[in-house]
Amino acid sequence: MEKIQNYINGELVAPIDGQYIDNYEPATGKVYSRIPESNHQDLQQAVNACKQAQKEWANLASEQRSILLMKLADAIENASEELAKAEAIDNGKPIALARAVDSYRSAANIRFFANAATQFSSEAHDMGAVGVNYTLRQPIGIVGCISPWNLPLYLFTWKIAPALASGNVVIAKPSEITPMTAYIFSRLCIEAGIPKGVINILHGSGQSIGSPLVEHPDVKAISFTGGSATGRAIASKIAPMLKKYSLELGGKNPALIFEDSCNTEQDFDKTVSEVARLAFSNQGQICLCGSRLYIERKLYPRFKVALVKSINALKIGDPLNEETQHGALVSQAHFNKVYSYIELAEQEGGTIIAGGNKVKLSGRCEQGYFLQPTIIEGLTIDCRVNQEEIFGPVCTIQPFDSDEEVLGYANGTEYGLAASVWSSNVSRCHQMSSQLEFGIVWINSWLLRDLRTPFGGVKSSGVGREGGLEAMRFFTEAKNVCIKY
Ligand code: TXE
């Protein structure tokens, strides 16, 4: 059985205490590898490595950092197929999706911030004859990056890349549920010649290594993506320590679908297909997925039938099968959580109009965590199924009659990450966008991404923004220098 190793000071090493935890393959329900259950001793080794590497990395010319990050992006690209297969095995997502989204975006993240390293600048404030101010944006030092299991390497590199590009050294902790691509990434860092101690990767649970990382006094900033409850727990620990932190948390995202988004047959088919994608991509395990679908009443009956037909046609299967469109949920615990909401929906008065059942596959996947993509109608906005993040292939659907009514529904939960508005009425789209309480609004699109844009949510969906300059500024401290002539 493969034993994953930590990556500390440029080397792949076992956990000091020799503790390991099981890593399950979602498609089979079986343990297929073991990962370090690291603790504060492993953390201290990583902190020491950071301290050795920090000064040289921060003082390296940005062009040199950029060149090394470009080599890392190339190494990821060259390992794309290996990474896609590892992600499909570890997370349960279809390999075609892992290739097109996870592998592709992991390389793109590193490449984007390799470029940002040489483009990052700051500003000066001229006081005329009196003097001048200039702003230094200097690296924070040792930073912690903690990522979740839904887009493992994609979200892992999304944090590490700007941290490195802006001159910091990193201790990164992937989810213990999907550690494999972070382990392969360690090898790629060695191949790319990333100087030892610049990136350190520690595996293990939130309690055993996540918490100590967050609280270590020499770790000066934390970038976290995960559940809102965990985000709150982390913030409560580090706010008194006055550390910088960025939290990208859960979502309960609405899609607002107006009749005028379907003026032609072609528009209708496209909107149905895009809404099916936003609700069920990655088995609904993306914080940006839409889980509440609001459809203008005139369009509702026709749209509902077409959406159900589209969802029922999704090919549920072995994540390693190229034809699979809907894979396994990431763990038994998560599967049980998601299924419990399907049962709750019926208790709350909902009607299941698509899916709702566990799926028993044959062969190697017989014990896997497979669940039908599920659509539920007839629930009210204030029921738990419409208020709580399910984070699986489950969405609710309901009609609305006016812009004001649907805006109230959309803004009617504690979350505020990503909304989508589907309409050909430009002024309505702008009006809605300015009133939607979300960090991201897509108009007639979903998951159309420009890495320069601010990324993150409001309310219980998080604090701070990632992406582009927002990320480079998060990982640096601004210092104003004022010179009097
Ligand atoms: O996330 P956790 P999980 C939501 C989704 C899911 C829920 C929990 O609803 O059901 O969050 O998912 C580490 N100090 N999202 O359990 O617990 C942990 O080891 C420091 C939305 O995966 O938040 C892992 O590496 N670290 C989300 C990471 O935090 C701690 C994507 C995330 O774990 C820690 C995934 C602690 N006290 C789930 N406790 C999104 N926004 O995309 C845990 N960790």
Short mmCIF file of C-alpha atoms and ligand atoms in Angstrom, two decimals:
data_model
loop_
_atom_site.label_atom_id
_atom_site.label_comp_id
_atom_site.label_asym_id
_atom_site.label_seq_id
_atom_site.Cartn_x
_atom_site.Cartn_y
_atom_site.Cartn_z
CA MET A 1 0.00 0.00 0.00
CA GLU A 2 1.48 3.34 -1.07
CA LYS A 3 2.51 5.62 1.80
CA ILE A 4 2.40 9.31 0.92
CA GLN A 5 5.20 11.47 2.34
CA ASN A 6 5.51 15.05 3.52
CA TYR A 7 7.64 17.48 1.52
CA ILE A 8 9.91 19.44 3.87
CA ASN A 9 13.09 21.34 3.06
CA GLY A 10 13.13 19.99 -0.49
CA GLU A 11 12.85 16.31 0.53
CA LEU A 12 10.08 13.72 0.73
CA VAL A 13 10.01 12.54 4.35
CA ALA A 14 7.92 10.35 6.66
CA PRO A 15 6.03 11.91 9.60
CA ILE A 16 8.28 12.11 12.68
CA ASP A 17 5.82 10.17 14.87
CA GLY A 18 5.23 7.62 12.12
CA GLN A 19 1.46 8.10 12.35
CA TYR A 20 -0.62 7.47 9.20
CA ILE A 21 -4.32 7.62 8.29
CA ASP A 22 -6.21 5.71 5.62
CA ASN A 23 -6.97 7.27 2.24
CA TYR A 24 -10.11 5.89 0.54
CA GLU A 25 -10.94 5.66 -3.16
CA PRO A 26 -14.53 7.03 -3.45
CA ALA A 27 -15.37 4.87 -6.48
CA THR A 28 -14.62 1.61 -4.62
CA GLY A 29 -15.03 2.55 -0.95
CA LYS A 30 -11.68 0.90 -0.28
CA VAL A 31 -8.44 2.14 1.32
CA TYR A 32 -5.89 2.55 -1.46
CA SER A 33 -3.10 4.53 0.22
CA ARG A 34 -2.05 5.92 3.58
CA ILE A 35 -1.12 9.50 4.42
CA PRO A 36 0.95 11.06 7.21
CA GLU A 37 -0.97 12.23 10.26
CA SER A 38 1.53 15.05 10.76
CA ASN A 39 1.72 17.05 13.95
CA HIS A 40 3.48 20.02 15.56
CA GLN A 41 6.88 18.28 15.30
CA ASP A 42 6.62 17.99 11.51
CA LEU A 43 5.35 21.56 11.47
CA GLN A 44 8.41 22.82 13.33
CA GLN A 45 10.66 21.10 10.75
CA ALA A 46 8.75 22.94 8.02
CA VAL A 47 8.99 26.27 9.85
CA ASN A 48 12.76 25.79 10.27
CA ALA A 49 13.06 25.06 6.54
CA CYS A 50 11.08 28.21 5.76
CA LYS A 51 13.35 30.29 7.96
CA GLN A 52 16.41 29.00 6.09
CA ALA A 53 14.88 29.75 2.68
CA GLN A 54 12.96 32.93 3.38
CA LYS A 55 15.55 35.67 2.94
CA GLU A 56 17.04 34.35 -0.32
CA TRP A 57 13.62 33.75 -1.88
CA ALA A 58 12.34 37.21 -0.91
CA ASN A 59 15.49 38.86 -2.28
CA LEU A 60 15.46 36.88 -5.51
CA ALA A 61 14.75 39.12 -8.51
CA SER A 62 11.10 38.76 -9.52
CA GLU A 63 12.24 37.57 -12.96
CA GLN A 64 14.07 34.68 -11.28
CA ARG A 65 11.02 33.72 -9.23
CA SER A 66 8.98 33.93 -12.41
CA ILE A 67 11.33 31.62 -14.30
CA LEU A 68 11.17 28.98 -11.54
CA LEU A 69 7.35 29.19 -11.36
CA MET A 70 7.13 28.84 -15.14
CA LYS A 71 9.23 25.66 -14.89
CA LEU A 72 6.81 24.38 -12.24
CA ALA A 73 3.84 25.15 -14.50
CA ASP A 74 5.57 23.24 -17.32
CA ALA A 75 6.17 20.29 -14.99
CA ILE A 76 2.47 20.24 -14.06
CA GLU A 77 1.48 20.39 -17.73
CA ASN A 78 3.83 17.52 -18.57
CA ALA A 79 2.29 15.47 -15.73
CA SER A 80 -1.27 16.45 -16.71
CA GLU A 81 -2.46 12.90 -17.48
CA GLU A 82 -0.91 11.44 -14.32
CA LEU A 83 -2.51 14.24 -12.26
CA ALA A 84 -5.92 13.82 -13.91
CA LYS A 85 -5.96 10.08 -13.18
CA ALA A 86 -4.78 10.64 -9.59
CA GLU A 87 -7.49 13.27 -9.04
CA ALA A 88 -10.22 11.02 -10.48
CA ILE A 89 -9.12 8.16 -8.19
CA ASP A 90 -8.72 10.36 -5.10
CA ASN A 91 -11.79 12.58 -5.46
CA GLY A 92 -14.19 10.40 -7.47
CA LYS A 93 -14.69 12.96 -10.25
CA PRO A 94 -14.85 11.85 -13.90
CA ILE A 95 -11.36 11.69 -15.42
CA ALA A 96 -12.47 13.83 -18.37
CA LEU A 97 -13.40 16.59 -15.91
CA ALA A 98 -10.17 16.17 -13.93
CA ARG A 99 -8.20 16.57 -17.17
CA ALA A 100 -10.15 19.57 -18.51
CA VAL A 101 -10.55 21.43 -15.21
CA ASP A 102 -8.22 20.28 -12.44
CA SER A 103 -5.01 19.55 -14.35
CA TYR A 104 -5.48 22.42 -16.76
CA ARG A 105 -6.24 25.03 -14.10
CA SER A 106 -3.45 23.89 -11.75
CA ALA A 107 -0.85 24.69 -14.41
CA ALA A 108 -2.72 27.87 -15.36
CA ASN A 109 -2.70 29.10 -11.74
CA ILE A 110 1.06 28.76 -11.46
CA ARG A 111 1.66 30.28 -14.91
CA PHE A 112 -0.65 33.22 -14.23
CA PHE A 113 1.18 34.19 -11.04
CA ALA A 114 4.57 33.52 -12.60
CA ASN A 115 3.64 36.40 -14.89
CA ALA A 116 2.18 38.42 -12.03
CA ALA A 117 5.55 38.22 -10.24
CA THR A 118 7.14 40.49 -12.85
CA GLN A 119 4.11 42.75 -13.31
CA PHE A 120 3.34 43.49 -9.65
CA SER A 121 3.96 47.17 -8.85
CA SER A 122 2.88 49.74 -6.30
CA GLU A 123 2.30 53.45 -6.21
CA ALA A 124 3.89 56.78 -5.23
CA HIS A 125 2.15 59.88 -3.88
CA ASP A 126 3.78 63.13 -4.93
CA MET A 127 3.65 66.01 -2.42
CA GLY A 128 4.97 68.55 -4.91
CA ALA A 129 7.78 70.70 -3.54
CA VAL A 130 7.37 69.23 -0.04
CA GLY A 131 8.34 65.63 -0.74
CA VAL A 132 7.22 62.27 -2.09
CA ASN A 133 5.74 59.03 -0.74
CA TYR A 134 6.31 55.61 -2.24
CA THR A 135 4.65 52.35 -1.22
CA LEU A 136 6.72 49.21 -0.75
CA ARG A 137 4.74 45.98 -1.01
CA GLN A 138 6.94 43.48 0.76
CA PRO A 139 6.37 39.72 1.31
CA ILE A 140 4.83 38.80 4.65
CA GLY A 141 7.29 35.94 5.30
CA ILE A 142 6.07 32.41 6.21
CA VAL A 143 2.45 31.88 5.11
CA GLY A 144 0.05 28.93 5.55
CA CYS A 145 -2.18 27.65 2.73
CA ILE A 146 -4.96 25.20 3.62
CA SER A 147 -7.16 23.69 0.91
CA PRO A 148 -10.21 21.38 0.62
CA TRP A 149 -11.05 18.16 -1.22
CA ASN A 150 -13.36 19.27 -4.01
CA LEU A 151 -10.80 20.71 -6.45
CA PRO A 152 -7.68 19.42 -4.74
CA LEU A 153 -4.67 20.56 -6.79
CA TYR A 154 -6.59 23.42 -8.45
CA LEU A 155 -7.31 25.15 -5.12
CA PHE A 156 -3.95 24.11 -3.64
CA THR A 157 -1.99 25.86 -6.42
CA TRP A 158 -4.46 28.81 -6.46
CA LYS A 159 -3.11 29.75 -3.03
CA ILE A 160 0.51 28.67 -3.30
CA ALA A 161 1.17 30.50 -6.60
CA PRO A 162 0.53 34.12 -5.48
CA ALA A 163 2.19 33.45 -2.12
CA LEU A 164 5.41 32.41 -3.88
CA ALA A 165 5.16 34.99 -6.67
CA SER A 166 5.06 37.79 -4.07
CA GLY A 167 8.18 36.48 -2.35
CA ASN A 168 6.77 34.46 0.58
CA VAL A 169 7.73 30.95 1.65
CA VAL A 170 4.88 28.49 2.12
CA ILE A 171 3.66 25.71 4.38
CA ALA A 172 0.74 24.11 2.56
CA LYS A 173 -1.76 21.55 3.86
CA PRO A 174 -4.03 19.75 1.40
CA SER A 175 -7.19 17.98 2.53
CA GLU A 176 -6.56 14.59 4.16
CA ILE A 177 -9.43 13.30 2.01
CA THR A 178 -7.65 14.06 -1.28
CA PRO A 179 -3.89 14.24 -0.71
CA MET A 180 -2.58 12.45 -3.80
CA THR A 181 -2.08 15.26 -6.32
CA ALA A 182 -0.42 17.44 -3.67
CA TYR A 183 2.01 14.53 -3.16
CA ILE A 184 2.72 14.34 -6.91
CA PHE A 185 3.06 18.14 -6.87
CA SER A 186 5.88 17.78 -4.31
CA ARG A 187 7.81 15.68 -6.84
CA LEU A 188 7.15 18.28 -9.54
CA CYS A 189 8.55 21.02 -7.28
CA ILE A 190 11.77 19.01 -6.97
CA GLU A 191 11.85 18.45 -10.76
CA ALA A 192 11.31 22.16 -11.44
CA GLY A 193 14.19 23.12 -9.14
CA ILE A 194 12.15 25.06 -6.61
CA PRO A 195 14.75 25.91 -3.92
CA LYS A 196 14.48 23.74 -0.80
CA GLY A 197 12.36 25.17 2.00
CA VAL A 198 10.41 27.54 -0.29
CA ILE A 199 7.40 25.21 -0.44
CA ASN A 200 6.72 22.69 2.33
CA ILE A 201 3.73 20.32 2.16
CA LEU A 202 2.36 18.67 5.30
CA HIS A 203 -0.33 16.00 5.14
CA GLY A 204 -2.85 15.18 7.86
CA SER A 205 -6.11 16.12 9.51
CA GLY A 206 -7.31 19.57 10.42
CA GLN A 207 -6.97 18.82 14.08
CA SER A 208 -3.53 17.23 13.98
CA ILE A 209 -1.72 19.61 11.62
CA GLY A 210 -4.23 22.17 10.30
CA SER A 211 -4.84 23.77 13.67
CA PRO A 212 -1.16 23.92 14.73
CA LEU A 213 -0.31 25.50 11.35
CA VAL A 214 -2.94 28.18 11.87
CA GLU A 215 -1.71 28.93 15.37
CA HIS A 216 2.06 28.77 14.92
CA PRO A 217 3.46 32.21 15.89
CA ASP A 218 5.98 32.23 13.01
CA VAL A 219 3.27 31.63 10.39
CA LYS A 220 2.18 35.20 9.65
CA ALA A 221 -0.84 34.73 7.36
CA ILE A 222 -3.36 32.03 6.53
CA SER A 223 -5.18 31.48 3.24
CA PHE A 224 -8.02 28.97 3.74
CA THR A 225 -10.69 27.38 1.58
CA GLY A 226 -13.22 25.07 3.15
CA GLY A 227 -16.43 24.96 5.12
CA SER A 228 -17.91 28.03 6.80
CA ALA A 229 -17.89 26.31 10.22
CA THR A 230 -14.18 25.55 9.91
CA GLY A 231 -13.54 29.06 8.63
CA ARG A 232 -15.17 30.48 11.75
CA ALA A 233 -13.12 28.18 13.98
CA ILE A 234 -9.91 29.29 12.29
CA ALA A 235 -10.81 32.99 12.46
CA SER A 236 -11.62 32.71 16.17
CA LYS A 237 -8.14 31.31 16.81
CA ILE A 238 -6.06 33.72 14.72
CA ALA A 239 -7.96 36.99 14.96
CA PRO A 240 -6.58 37.57 18.51
CA MET A 241 -3.11 36.82 17.09
CA LEU A 242 -3.66 39.68 14.60
CA LYS A 243 -2.60 37.53 11.67
CA LYS A 244 -3.81 38.25 8.16
CA TYR A 245 -6.30 35.70 6.90
CA SER A 246 -8.36 35.06 3.80
CA LEU A 247 -11.34 32.68 4.03
CA GLU A 248 -13.07 31.27 0.93
CA LEU A 249 -15.98 29.34 2.39
CA GLY A 250 -19.27 27.68 1.50
CA GLY A 251 -22.07 28.81 -0.77
CA LYS A 252 -25.79 28.31 -1.43
CA ASN A 253 -25.80 29.83 -4.87
CA PRO A 254 -28.96 30.87 -6.80
CA ALA A 255 -29.54 30.86 -10.55
CA LEU A 256 -32.17 33.41 -11.66
CA ILE A 257 -33.61 32.28 -15.00
CA PHE A 258 -35.90 34.72 -16.85
CA GLU A 259 -38.13 33.80 -19.78
CA ASP A 260 -36.27 36.21 -22.06
CA SER A 261 -33.12 34.07 -21.71
CA CYS A 262 -34.87 31.56 -23.99
CA ASN A 263 -36.14 33.67 -26.89
CA THR A 264 -35.04 31.08 -29.46
CA GLU A 265 -34.91 27.28 -29.44
CA GLN A 266 -31.12 27.52 -29.51
CA ASP A 267 -31.08 29.88 -26.51
CA PHE A 268 -33.46 27.57 -24.64
CA ASP A 269 -31.29 24.50 -25.23
CA LYS A 270 -28.11 26.40 -24.30
CA THR A 271 -29.60 27.80 -21.09
CA VAL A 272 -30.89 24.38 -20.02
CA SER A 273 -27.51 22.80 -20.71
CA GLU A 274 -25.59 25.54 -18.86
CA VAL A 275 -27.93 25.41 -15.85
CA ALA A 276 -27.54 21.61 -15.71
CA ARG A 277 -23.77 22.12 -15.73
CA LEU A 278 -23.77 24.76 -12.99
CA ALA A 279 -25.91 22.57 -10.74
CA PHE A 280 -24.16 19.20 -11.15
CA SER A 281 -20.53 19.75 -12.24
CA ASN A 282 -18.10 17.79 -10.07
CA GLN A 283 -21.14 16.05 -8.55
CA GLY A 284 -22.26 19.47 -7.24
CA GLN A 285 -19.07 19.68 -5.16
CA ILE A 286 -17.90 23.13 -6.21
CA CYS A 287 -18.48 26.10 -3.90
CA LEU A 288 -19.65 27.99 -7.01
CA CYS A 289 -22.28 25.45 -8.03
CA GLY A 290 -25.87 26.65 -8.25
CA SER A 291 -28.11 24.74 -5.82
CA ARG A 292 -31.24 26.94 -5.92
CA LEU A 293 -32.80 27.38 -9.38
CA TYR A 294 -35.42 30.12 -9.76
CA ILE A 295 -37.34 30.13 -13.06
CA GLU A 296 -39.77 32.78 -14.26
CA ARG A 297 -43.27 31.24 -14.03
CA LYS A 298 -44.10 31.50 -17.76
CA LEU A 299 -40.99 29.47 -18.56
CA TYR A 300 -41.15 27.10 -15.59
CA PRO A 301 -43.10 24.05 -16.88
CA ARG A 302 -41.12 23.76 -20.13
CA PHE A 303 -37.75 24.46 -18.50
CA LYS A 304 -38.41 21.96 -15.69
CA VAL A 305 -39.19 19.13 -18.13
CA ALA A 306 -36.11 19.86 -20.23
CA LEU A 307 -33.84 20.12 -17.16
CA VAL A 308 -35.09 16.81 -15.72
CA LYS A 309 -34.55 15.12 -19.10
CA SER A 310 -31.01 16.54 -19.27
CA ILE A 311 -30.13 15.39 -15.74
CA ASN A 312 -31.59 11.90 -16.17
CA ALA A 313 -29.37 11.46 -19.23
CA LEU A 314 -26.12 12.04 -17.28
CA LYS A 315 -23.92 8.93 -17.43
CA ILE A 316 -23.17 7.82 -13.86
CA GLY A 317 -20.15 5.54 -13.73
CA ASP A 318 -16.58 4.67 -12.88
CA PRO A 319 -14.58 7.94 -12.64
CA LEU A 320 -11.83 6.27 -14.71
CA ASN A 321 -14.20 5.65 -17.60
CA GLU A 322 -13.85 8.35 -20.28
CA GLU A 323 -17.61 8.39 -20.93
CA THR A 324 -18.55 9.01 -17.28
CA GLN A 325 -20.22 12.40 -16.69
CA HIS A 326 -21.20 11.94 -13.04
CA GLY A 327 -18.79 10.22 -10.65
CA ALA A 328 -18.69 9.29 -6.96
CA LEU A 329 -19.09 11.61 -3.98
CA VAL A 330 -15.82 12.20 -2.17
CA SER A 331 -16.32 10.15 1.01
CA GLN A 332 -18.77 7.95 2.88
CA ALA A 333 -19.31 10.71 5.43
CA HIS A 334 -20.05 13.30 2.74
CA PHE A 335 -22.31 10.85 0.88
CA ASN A 336 -24.31 10.29 4.09
CA LYS A 337 -24.53 14.07 4.67
CA VAL A 338 -25.80 14.76 1.14
CA TYR A 339 -28.28 11.85 1.20
CA SER A 340 -29.64 13.04 4.55
CA TYR A 341 -30.70 16.29 2.84
CA ILE A 342 -32.64 14.33 0.19
CA GLU A 343 -34.52 12.58 2.99
CA LEU A 344 -35.02 15.92 4.79
CA ALA A 345 -36.41 17.52 1.62
CA GLU A 346 -39.36 15.12 1.59
CA GLN A 347 -39.97 15.74 5.30
CA GLU A 348 -40.01 19.49 4.57
CA GLY A 349 -42.71 19.04 1.94
CA GLY A 350 -40.60 18.84 -1.20
CA THR A 351 -41.19 16.58 -4.20
CA ILE A 352 -38.28 14.80 -5.88
CA ILE A 353 -38.74 15.26 -9.64
CA ALA A 354 -35.37 13.77 -10.71
CA GLY A 355 -32.97 11.32 -9.06
CA GLY A 356 -33.05 10.96 -5.27
CA ASN A 357 -31.62 7.45 -5.12
CA LYS A 358 -28.33 5.81 -4.21
CA VAL A 359 -26.71 4.11 -7.19
CA LYS A 360 -25.35 0.55 -7.03
CA LEU A 361 -22.76 0.01 -9.76
CA SER A 362 -21.25 -3.37 -10.58
CA GLY A 363 -17.65 -4.59 -10.59
CA ARG A 364 -14.92 -2.59 -8.85
CA CYS A 365 -17.35 0.25 -8.08
CA GLU A 366 -19.91 -1.89 -6.26
CA GLN A 367 -19.07 -0.31 -2.86
CA GLY A 368 -18.57 3.22 -4.22
CA TYR A 369 -20.31 6.40 -3.05
CA PHE A 370 -22.65 7.02 -6.03
CA LEU A 371 -25.79 9.16 -5.86
CA GLN A 372 -28.20 10.18 -8.62
CA PRO A 373 -28.23 13.88 -9.55
CA THR A 374 -31.37 15.09 -7.79
CA ILE A 375 -33.88 17.90 -8.36
CA ILE A 376 -36.48 18.83 -5.76
CA GLU A 377 -39.43 21.20 -6.15
CA GLY A 378 -42.13 22.57 -3.86
CA LEU A 379 -39.94 23.81 -1.00
CA THR A 380 -40.09 27.25 0.63
CA ILE A 381 -37.10 29.61 0.86
CA ASP A 382 -36.85 29.26 4.63
CA CYS A 383 -36.64 25.45 4.82
CA ARG A 384 -33.30 23.87 5.77
CA VAL A 385 -32.74 22.34 2.32
CA ASN A 386 -32.87 25.85 0.84
CA GLN A 387 -30.87 27.47 3.65
CA GLU A 388 -28.00 25.06 4.31
CA GLU A 389 -25.05 24.16 2.10
CA ILE A 390 -25.45 20.57 0.87
CA PHE A 391 -22.42 20.54 -1.44
CA GLY A 392 -23.59 17.61 -3.53
CA PRO A 393 -25.68 16.72 -6.62
CA VAL A 394 -28.87 18.16 -5.16
CA CYS A 395 -30.67 21.32 -6.24
CA THR A 396 -34.07 22.85 -5.64
CA ILE A 397 -36.25 24.43 -8.32
CA GLN A 398 -39.13 26.89 -8.07
CA PRO A 399 -41.04 29.48 -10.14
CA PHE A 400 -41.18 33.23 -9.50
CA ASP A 401 -43.33 36.10 -10.81
CA SER A 402 -41.32 39.29 -10.38
CA ASP A 403 -37.78 40.67 -10.18
CA GLU A 404 -38.39 41.80 -6.58
CA GLU A 405 -39.64 38.36 -5.56
CA VAL A 406 -36.69 36.46 -7.00
CA LEU A 407 -34.19 38.97 -5.61
CA GLY A 408 -35.63 38.31 -2.15
CA TYR A 409 -35.20 34.56 -2.61
CA ALA A 410 -31.66 34.91 -3.98
CA ASN A 411 -30.52 37.11 -1.06
CA GLY A 412 -32.49 35.06 1.45
CA THR A 413 -29.74 32.86 2.92
CA GLU A 414 -26.67 33.47 5.11
CA TYR A 415 -24.37 32.81 2.13
CA GLY A 416 -23.17 35.19 -0.59
CA LEU A 417 -20.63 33.60 -2.91
CA ALA A 418 -21.81 33.32 -6.54
CA ALA A 419 -25.11 34.05 -8.30
CA SER A 420 -26.02 33.72 -11.97
CA VAL A 421 -28.63 35.72 -13.89
CA TRP A 422 -30.01 34.43 -17.21
CA SER A 423 -31.79 37.13 -19.24
CA SER A 424 -31.42 39.04 -22.51
CA ASN A 425 -32.50 42.26 -20.79
CA VAL A 426 -29.19 44.06 -20.14
CA SER A 427 -30.55 46.73 -17.83
CA ARG A 428 -32.32 44.08 -15.73
CA CYS A 429 -29.08 42.10 -15.50
CA HIS A 430 -27.23 45.15 -14.26
CA GLN A 431 -30.01 46.08 -11.83
CA MET A 432 -30.06 42.56 -10.41
CA SER A 433 -26.26 42.37 -10.21
CA SER A 434 -26.04 45.57 -8.20
CA GLN A 435 -28.64 44.28 -5.71
CA LEU A 436 -27.49 40.67 -5.42
CA GLU A 437 -25.56 40.19 -2.13
CA PHE A 438 -22.80 38.04 -3.60
CA GLY A 439 -19.09 38.32 -4.37
CA ILE A 440 -19.50 36.99 -7.91
CA VAL A 441 -22.36 37.39 -10.42
CA TRP A 442 -22.32 35.60 -13.75
CA ILE A 443 -24.64 36.91 -16.49
CA ASN A 444 -25.78 34.26 -19.03
CA SER A 445 -22.73 32.19 -18.06
CA TRP A 446 -21.23 30.15 -15.27
CA LEU A 447 -17.65 29.51 -14.21
CA LEU A 448 -16.33 31.77 -16.97
CA ARG A 449 -13.08 32.71 -15.25
CA ASP A 450 -10.50 35.47 -15.73
CA LEU A 451 -7.80 34.94 -13.09
CA ARG A 452 -7.25 38.71 -12.83
CA THR A 453 -10.69 39.22 -11.26
CA PRO A 454 -11.46 39.40 -7.52
CA PHE A 455 -12.67 36.00 -6.28
CA GLY A 456 -14.56 35.40 -3.04
CA GLY A 457 -17.81 35.88 -1.17
CA VAL A 458 -19.65 37.91 1.43
CA LYS A 459 -21.72 36.97 4.51
CA SER A 460 -20.98 33.34 5.52
CA SER A 461 -19.14 32.71 2.23
CA GLY A 462 -15.96 34.25 3.46
CA VAL A 463 -13.62 37.13 4.15
CA GLY A 464 -11.24 38.67 1.62
CA ARG A 465 -10.68 38.05 -2.07
CA GLU A 466 -8.32 35.84 -4.08
CA GLY A 467 -7.22 36.27 -7.68
CA GLY A 468 -5.01 38.70 -9.56
CA LEU A 469 -3.82 41.77 -7.68
CA GLU A 470 -6.12 40.94 -4.75
CA ALA A 471 -4.03 37.83 -4.06
CA MET A 472 -0.68 39.60 -4.56
CA ARG A 473 -1.77 42.32 -2.14
CA PHE A 474 -3.07 39.78 0.40
CA PHE A 475 0.35 38.12 0.51
CA THR A 476 2.28 41.41 0.91
CA GLU A 477 2.41 44.17 3.51
CA ALA A 478 2.14 47.76 2.26
CA LYS A 479 4.75 50.11 3.73
CA ASN A 480 4.56 53.83 3.00
CA VAL A 481 7.92 55.62 2.81
CA CYS A 482 7.70 59.39 2.97
CA ILE A 483 10.69 61.54 1.89
CA LYS A 484 10.75 65.23 2.78
CA TYR A 485 12.90 67.21 0.35
O1 TXE B 1 -14.06 21.11 4.80
P1 TXE B 1 -13.18 21.57 6.01
P2 TXE B 1 -14.56 19.69 4.49
C1 TXE B 1 -17.96 22.82 2.54
C2 TXE B 1 -18.91 21.71 2.20
C3 TXE B 1 -18.41 20.58 3.03
C4 TXE B 1 -17.96 21.30 4.28
C5 TXE B 1 -16.92 20.53 5.03
O2 TXE B 1 -20.22 22.04 2.64
O3 TXE B 1 -19.44 19.66 3.33
O4 TXE B 1 -17.36 22.50 3.80
O5 TXE B 1 -16.01 20.04 4.04
C6 TXE B 1 -8.66 21.64 7.09
N1 TXE B 1 -7.76 24.29 11.42
N2 TXE B 1 -16.88 22.95 1.57
O6 TXE B 1 -14.64 18.80 5.69
O7 TXE B 1 -13.39 20.83 7.26
C7 TXE B 1 -8.99 20.29 6.51
O8 TXE B 1 -8.04 19.33 6.91
C8 TXE B 1 -7.08 24.26 10.25
C9 TXE B 1 -16.85 24.14 0.78
O9 TXE B 1 -13.65 19.27 3.40
O10 TXE B 1 -13.41 23.00 6.01
C10 TXE B 1 -8.94 20.59 5.02
O11 TXE B 1 -7.61 20.61 4.56
N3 TXE B 1 -7.43 23.49 9.18
C11 TXE B 1 -15.45 24.41 0.29
C12 TXE B 1 -9.53 22.00 4.93
O12 TXE B 1 -9.35 22.56 6.24
C13 TXE B 1 -8.52 22.73 9.31
C14 TXE B 1 -14.83 23.20 -0.35
C15 TXE B 1 -11.02 22.03 4.58
O13 TXE B 1 -11.68 21.21 5.52
C16 TXE B 1 -9.29 22.68 10.50
C17 TXE B 1 -14.93 22.07 0.53
C18 TXE B 1 -8.87 23.51 11.59
N4 TXE B 1 -9.53 23.53 12.75
C19 TXE B 1 -15.96 21.97 1.46
N5 TXE B 1 -10.33 21.80 10.31
C20 TXE B 1 -15.36 25.53 -0.71
N6 TXE B 1 -15.59 26.75 -0.25
O14 TXE B 1 -15.04 25.30 -1.86
C21 TXE B 1 -10.19 21.32 9.06
N7 TXE B 1 -9.13 21.87 8.45
#
